[in-house]
Amino acid sequence: MLIDIIAGARPNFMKIAPIIHALEARKAAGGELRYRLVHTGQHYDARMSGDFFTQLGIPDPHVNLEAGSGTQAEQTAGIMVRYEKLLTDAPSGLCLVVGDVTSTMACAIAAQKLQVPVAHVEAGIRSGDWTMPEEINRMVTDAISNWFFTTSNIANDNLRRAGIADERIFFVGNTMIDTLLANLPRLQAPGFWGQAGLAPGGYFVVTLHRPANVDKGGAFIRLLGAIAEGTRGLPVIFPVHPRTAKTLQALGDIPASIRLVEPQPYLEFNYLVRHAKAVITDSGGITEETTVLGVPCLTLRDTTERPETVSIGTNELIGTDPAHLKPALDRLFAGAWKKGGIPELWDGQTAGRIVQHLERLLRPA
Ligand code: UD1
């Protein structure tokens, strides 16, 4: 049985890597599942894509749909047209999608319309915020998936409330954490570590790319000012996403303690996170990594689809008002940040559990 594994954008790559490794291990042990790795081309730069394949030992994609950038609709349509053609020319027995990026939704729709079953890894999470394209992608993908692999009991409850039968929901844990735990010994300092004067616990990491935070120059510069003030002159390392770079170019001077760097490869980025005093971000996935690493995380959003990173982990929702940053950072500097724990089944074994379920679900009748 052939499975398509879909990967399109940066946050997908760390989620598919352990599933591919688990499938290969089962194949070597006589398992019958085979996979075809389909890269949609949503992210195409080496910094956003290729570096992750190399560092995480992901094989070259069997197919690259080369869909590229565009508006939400252009990107969705481009991926759907190209993936539909692939499935028509060379059929597959399952479409496995991960996460919540546009590629996830687009491939799920194309597959299900051709009656190819869809399995969604990281199903059921919800922020309730319909202004984020990721929330629409999650809702649409979950509405048309056959099988749901989940990271939390909250996700299970969200799916049940949407009428999904228990037999289709599999609480397996978090593949992103499989990758993090497997790579902990391999994390490596980025080249600028020494020159930037970084020392463990002596700097902050910032990542921002949500339109609400970065698309309006005036608000963005106020936010950067609040970050510099609240972090009290310590170095702030800011790996800049391509979308954020566009706004930054027009901004002029930014505070001196904030150091802009290229998007970092996986091993360097998580080295920076692991040793940071804290992370300030508007990402979702990073809040899971900081939770497992026990690093304080301040999320500059009003909602999260990953509430367990707040209720169990080290994450706190600060909102998008820059005025809220300083009081939170003052608590951090006072040593009063919560310690946090690790959510159930975020144990590094998730991909193996997924492959076991797939072998049972896809066994010929
Ligand atoms: C996407 C995901 C988001 C994820 C983020 C992380 C969706 C809806 N959003 O957002 O969940 O957190 O990736 O990386 O899928 N660009 C490049 N080089 C690239 C890729 C993109 O320059 O390799 C540019 C594009 O031209 C575009 C911008 O970055 O102008 C945004 O890219 P896009 O993939 O549309 O969405 P992201 O904002 O990256």
XYZ file of C-alpha atoms and ligand atoms in Angstrom:
404
model
C 0.000 0.000 0.000
C 1.377 3.415 -1.044
C 0.929 6.420 1.252
C 1.446 9.999 0.127
C 3.191 12.093 2.761
C 2.571 15.770 2.117
C 5.039 18.447 3.118
C 4.779 22.036 1.994
C 6.075 24.582 4.458
C 8.736 24.856 7.138
C 6.606 23.751 10.110
C 5.722 20.533 8.255
C 9.249 19.217 7.869
C 9.962 18.406 11.538
C 6.559 16.697 11.727
C 7.045 14.375 8.741
C 10.683 13.417 9.475
C 9.950 10.915 12.288
C 7.003 9.411 10.380
C 9.278 8.739 7.404
C 11.934 7.256 9.669
C 9.349 5.031 11.373
C 7.990 3.865 7.998
C 11.500 3.041 6.834
C 12.225 1.120 10.018
C 9.046 -0.922 9.542
C 9.904 -1.569 5.892
C 13.340 -2.859 6.921
C 11.587 -5.177 9.397
C 9.252 -6.552 6.699
C 6.391 -4.029 6.913
C 4.333 -3.525 3.765
C 3.597 0.201 3.779
C 5.448 2.293 1.202
C 5.452 6.065 0.932
C 5.736 8.754 -1.691
C 7.014 12.072 -0.355
C 5.220 14.965 -2.034
C 6.643 18.477 -1.541
C 4.120 21.069 -2.647
C 6.759 23.785 -3.053
C 4.874 26.249 -0.780
C 8.227 26.995 0.850
C 11.073 26.797 -1.630
C 14.114 28.690 -0.238
C 16.981 26.584 1.097
C 16.594 28.447 4.400
C 12.895 27.630 4.643
C 13.012 24.122 3.196
C 16.191 22.424 1.886
C 18.227 22.905 5.077
C 15.571 21.042 7.048
C 15.643 18.066 4.699
C 19.411 17.823 5.025
C 19.607 18.244 8.803
C 16.649 16.006 9.629
C 17.637 13.209 7.241
C 14.506 13.533 5.123
C 15.024 11.950 1.690
C 14.577 14.031 -1.441
C 10.901 14.310 -2.304
C 9.681 11.835 -4.913
C 7.587 14.651 -6.368
C 7.834 18.440 -6.117
C 4.639 20.220 -7.152
C 6.496 23.571 -7.271
C 3.380 25.531 -6.364
C 5.300 28.527 -4.914
C 3.869 31.674 -3.350
C 0.705 33.638 -4.002
C -2.438 34.792 -2.259
C -4.169 32.235 -0.066
C -6.540 31.289 -2.886
C -3.819 31.201 -5.550
C -1.630 28.988 -3.400
C -4.509 26.674 -2.453
C -5.693 26.392 -6.045
C -2.197 25.820 -7.438
C -1.500 22.999 -5.003
C -4.926 21.397 -5.567
C -4.623 21.380 -9.353
C -1.125 19.900 -9.290
C -1.826 17.303 -6.595
C -5.063 16.224 -8.287
C -3.096 15.605 -11.473
C -0.482 13.590 -9.600
C -3.154 11.420 -7.946
C -4.921 10.904 -11.270
C -1.722 9.951 -13.119
C -0.195 7.897 -10.291
C -2.747 6.920 -7.624
C -2.032 6.523 -3.921
C -3.883 4.663 -1.174
C -3.760 7.394 1.470
C -3.011 11.090 1.737
C -1.268 11.850 5.018
C -1.160 15.534 5.894
C 0.371 17.236 8.921
C -0.282 20.512 10.705
C -2.248 23.471 9.425
C -0.497 25.111 6.499
C -2.158 25.822 3.182
C -0.609 22.701 1.631
C -2.282 20.573 4.331
C -5.774 21.745 3.438
C -5.247 21.870 -0.326
C -3.990 18.283 -0.589
C -6.672 16.968 1.772
C -9.390 18.451 -0.439
C -7.869 17.178 -3.690
C -7.424 13.671 -2.267
C -10.824 13.301 -0.643
C -12.567 14.442 -3.842
C -10.838 11.552 -5.626
C -11.926 9.225 -2.796
C -8.398 8.831 -1.536
C -8.705 8.625 2.270
C -7.048 11.359 4.304
C -5.190 11.033 7.628
C -4.473 14.254 9.523
C -1.570 14.418 11.964
C -2.011 17.160 14.609
C -5.777 17.086 14.081
C -8.359 18.762 16.276
C -6.450 21.768 17.583
C -8.385 25.055 17.485
C -7.620 28.670 18.353
C -11.120 29.940 17.554
C -9.448 32.802 15.669
C -10.804 32.838 12.129
C -8.538 35.722 11.116
C -5.638 33.259 10.919
C -5.489 31.234 7.692
C -4.172 28.286 9.733
C -7.469 28.060 11.667
C -9.470 27.802 8.436
C -6.998 25.180 7.190
C -7.459 23.140 10.399
C -11.244 23.285 10.274
C -11.496 22.357 6.594
C -8.937 19.558 6.859
C -10.627 18.033 9.903
C -14.045 18.271 8.248
C -12.911 15.933 5.448
C -10.345 13.637 7.071
C -10.972 9.955 7.695
C -8.495 9.477 10.515
C -7.267 11.890 13.150
C -3.920 11.646 14.954
C -3.937 14.004 17.909
C -1.491 15.681 20.299
C -3.798 16.276 23.269
C -7.047 15.384 24.996
C -8.280 18.893 24.263
C -7.915 18.130 20.543
C -9.796 14.844 21.065
C -12.657 16.748 22.733
C -12.747 19.341 19.935
C -13.125 16.539 17.390
C -15.805 14.718 19.412
C -17.753 17.973 19.699
C -17.605 18.240 15.904
C -19.264 14.808 15.701
C -16.207 12.664 14.917
C -16.628 9.077 16.172
C -14.086 7.875 18.752
C -12.942 5.022 16.472
C -11.497 7.585 14.058
C -9.529 9.541 16.689
C -6.075 8.324 17.762
C -4.359 10.145 20.619
C -0.719 9.491 19.761
C 1.289 12.517 20.966
C 3.410 14.997 19.086
C 5.679 14.190 16.128
C 7.351 17.598 16.391
C 8.568 16.528 19.825
C 9.822 13.212 18.406
C 12.120 15.296 16.201
C 13.173 17.595 19.020
C 14.058 14.774 21.417
C 15.844 12.756 18.717
C 17.969 15.760 17.777
C 18.790 17.165 21.228
C 22.330 15.741 21.193
C 22.916 17.151 17.698
C 21.879 20.768 18.347
C 24.672 23.127 17.356
C 25.499 26.785 17.962
C 25.026 29.060 14.953
C 28.153 30.629 13.450
C 27.416 34.053 14.985
C 27.202 32.692 18.579
C 30.600 33.888 19.770
C 30.734 37.090 17.781
C 27.270 38.116 19.054
C 28.479 37.639 22.630
C 25.855 34.999 23.441
C 26.017 32.888 26.584
C 23.479 30.410 28.002
C 20.677 32.300 29.752
C 22.104 35.644 28.601
C 19.990 36.462 25.534
C 16.474 36.259 24.096
C 15.136 34.692 20.900
C 12.344 36.450 18.982
C 10.326 35.119 16.047
C 7.468 37.114 14.542
C 5.680 36.559 11.256
C 1.916 36.769 11.850
C 0.301 39.494 9.722
C -1.257 41.035 12.883
C 2.211 41.685 14.313
C 4.402 42.425 11.314
C 2.369 43.720 8.379
C 1.890 47.293 9.699
C 5.230 49.105 10.010
C 4.255 51.550 12.770
C 2.853 48.896 15.098
C 5.786 46.590 14.371
C 8.404 49.215 15.290
C 6.529 49.934 18.565
C 6.572 46.227 19.321
C 10.323 46.009 18.661
C 10.836 49.025 20.949
C 8.885 47.309 23.729
C 10.913 44.114 23.248
C 14.217 46.010 23.488
C 13.070 47.897 26.587
C 11.670 44.858 28.380
C 14.733 42.699 27.687
C 16.957 45.303 29.419
C 19.705 45.535 26.802
C 20.418 41.795 26.622
C 21.022 40.575 23.064
C 17.829 39.679 21.219
C 18.338 37.247 18.329
C 15.630 37.613 15.702
C 15.697 35.090 12.830
C 13.658 36.886 10.208
C 10.989 35.068 8.205
C 10.763 36.230 4.538
C 7.363 37.848 5.090
C 8.716 39.834 8.074
C 11.790 40.871 6.080
C 9.567 42.711 3.627
C 8.150 44.987 6.357
C 11.526 45.412 8.067
C 13.166 46.722 4.902
C 10.874 49.751 4.997
C 11.248 50.404 8.741
C 14.639 52.057 9.006
C 16.472 51.877 12.347
C 15.521 49.236 14.864
C 16.751 49.080 18.502
C 20.470 48.274 18.786
C 20.106 45.201 21.027
C 17.965 43.425 18.413
C 20.097 41.428 16.014
C 18.432 40.365 12.782
C 19.629 37.049 11.368
C 18.511 34.807 8.509
C 15.936 32.070 9.193
C 17.976 29.448 11.050
C 18.318 25.772 10.182
C 16.667 23.359 12.636
C 19.700 22.391 14.721
C 20.918 25.972 15.134
C 17.465 27.374 15.853
C 16.719 24.904 18.612
C 20.205 25.359 20.070
C 19.397 29.064 20.361
C 16.013 28.289 21.943
C 17.375 25.721 24.361
C 19.892 28.144 25.837
C 17.812 31.344 25.705
C 16.646 33.199 28.786
C 13.233 33.221 27.122
C 11.564 33.150 23.718
C 9.183 35.839 22.473
C 7.129 34.593 19.528
C 3.878 34.541 17.605
C 4.455 30.978 16.375
C 2.451 27.992 17.595
C 4.920 25.170 17.101
C 7.744 26.928 18.931
C 5.586 27.063 22.080
C 5.576 23.247 22.057
C 9.362 23.102 21.784
C 9.887 25.642 24.595
C 7.470 23.636 26.749
C 9.509 20.463 26.327
C 12.809 22.323 26.765
C 11.489 24.111 29.877
C 12.332 27.534 28.402
C 9.983 30.443 29.283
C 7.888 31.523 26.299
C 5.929 34.756 25.804
C 3.412 34.446 22.983
C 2.388 37.696 21.302
C -1.102 36.525 20.355
C -4.525 36.678 22.020
C -5.360 33.022 21.399
C -3.591 29.696 21.055
C -4.565 26.421 19.441
C -2.143 24.743 21.848
C -3.613 25.569 25.289
C -1.644 22.773 26.994
C 1.545 24.809 26.415
C -0.035 27.406 28.737
C -1.864 25.178 31.242
C 0.959 22.612 31.537
C 3.997 24.156 29.838
C 6.087 27.316 30.093
C 4.067 29.424 27.664
C 2.004 32.509 28.468
C -0.297 34.462 26.157
C 0.768 38.109 26.344
C -1.484 39.469 23.564
C -0.463 41.873 20.806
C -0.425 45.097 22.871
C 3.273 46.031 23.367
C 2.412 47.515 26.794
C 1.847 43.992 28.151
C 5.416 42.882 27.473
C 7.303 44.769 30.154
C 5.289 43.531 33.164
C 5.681 39.951 31.917
C 9.419 40.348 31.348
C 9.782 41.973 34.784
C 8.324 38.765 36.275
C 10.810 36.747 34.251
C 13.758 38.814 35.455
C 12.458 38.493 39.040
C 12.757 34.697 38.644
C 9.000 34.256 39.003
C 8.254 32.451 35.704
C 6.452 29.100 36.037
C 8.546 25.945 35.661
C 6.033 23.960 33.609
C 5.620 20.248 32.896
C 5.424 18.043 29.810
C 2.075 17.116 28.217
C 0.974 13.471 28.066
C 2.552 11.351 25.299
C 5.015 14.048 24.208
C 7.615 11.361 24.708
C 9.456 10.990 21.400
C 7.558 7.814 20.390
C 4.633 9.292 18.485
C 5.607 8.403 14.906
C 5.924 4.709 15.810
C 2.398 4.788 17.227
C 1.095 6.455 14.052
C 2.690 3.822 11.818
C 1.222 1.009 13.952
C -2.258 2.490 13.540
C -1.734 2.961 9.796
C -0.658 -0.647 9.347
C -3.876 -1.790 10.989
C -6.136 0.741 9.246
C -4.696 0.070 5.777
C -4.436 -3.732 6.046
C -6.095 -5.267 2.963
C -9.509 -6.739 3.903
C 3.397 29.674 6.417
C 2.286 29.003 7.197
C 2.452 29.281 8.693
C 3.824 28.924 9.170
C 4.851 29.634 8.323
C 6.228 29.265 8.839
C 0.148 28.959 5.982
C -1.207 29.530 5.895
N 0.974 29.547 6.830
O 3.193 31.048 6.510
O 1.514 28.506 9.405
O 3.979 29.287 10.522
O 4.658 29.261 6.958
O 7.244 29.362 8.013
O 0.446 28.010 5.280
N 8.574 33.091 1.049
C 9.883 33.118 0.641
N 10.582 31.931 0.608
C 10.000 30.762 0.969
C 8.668 30.751 1.385
C 7.959 31.923 1.429
O 10.429 34.146 0.315
O 10.683 29.718 0.902
C 7.788 34.345 1.076
C 6.656 34.255 0.105
O 7.008 34.730 -1.114
C 5.574 35.088 0.770
C 5.882 34.990 2.242
O 7.204 34.472 2.356
O 5.666 36.415 0.388
C 4.889 34.145 2.967
O 4.962 32.759 2.598
P 3.684 31.763 2.727
O 4.104 30.372 2.547
O 2.576 32.273 1.886
O 3.159 31.912 4.181
P 3.959 32.064 5.533
O 3.685 33.427 6.034
O 5.360 31.616 5.345
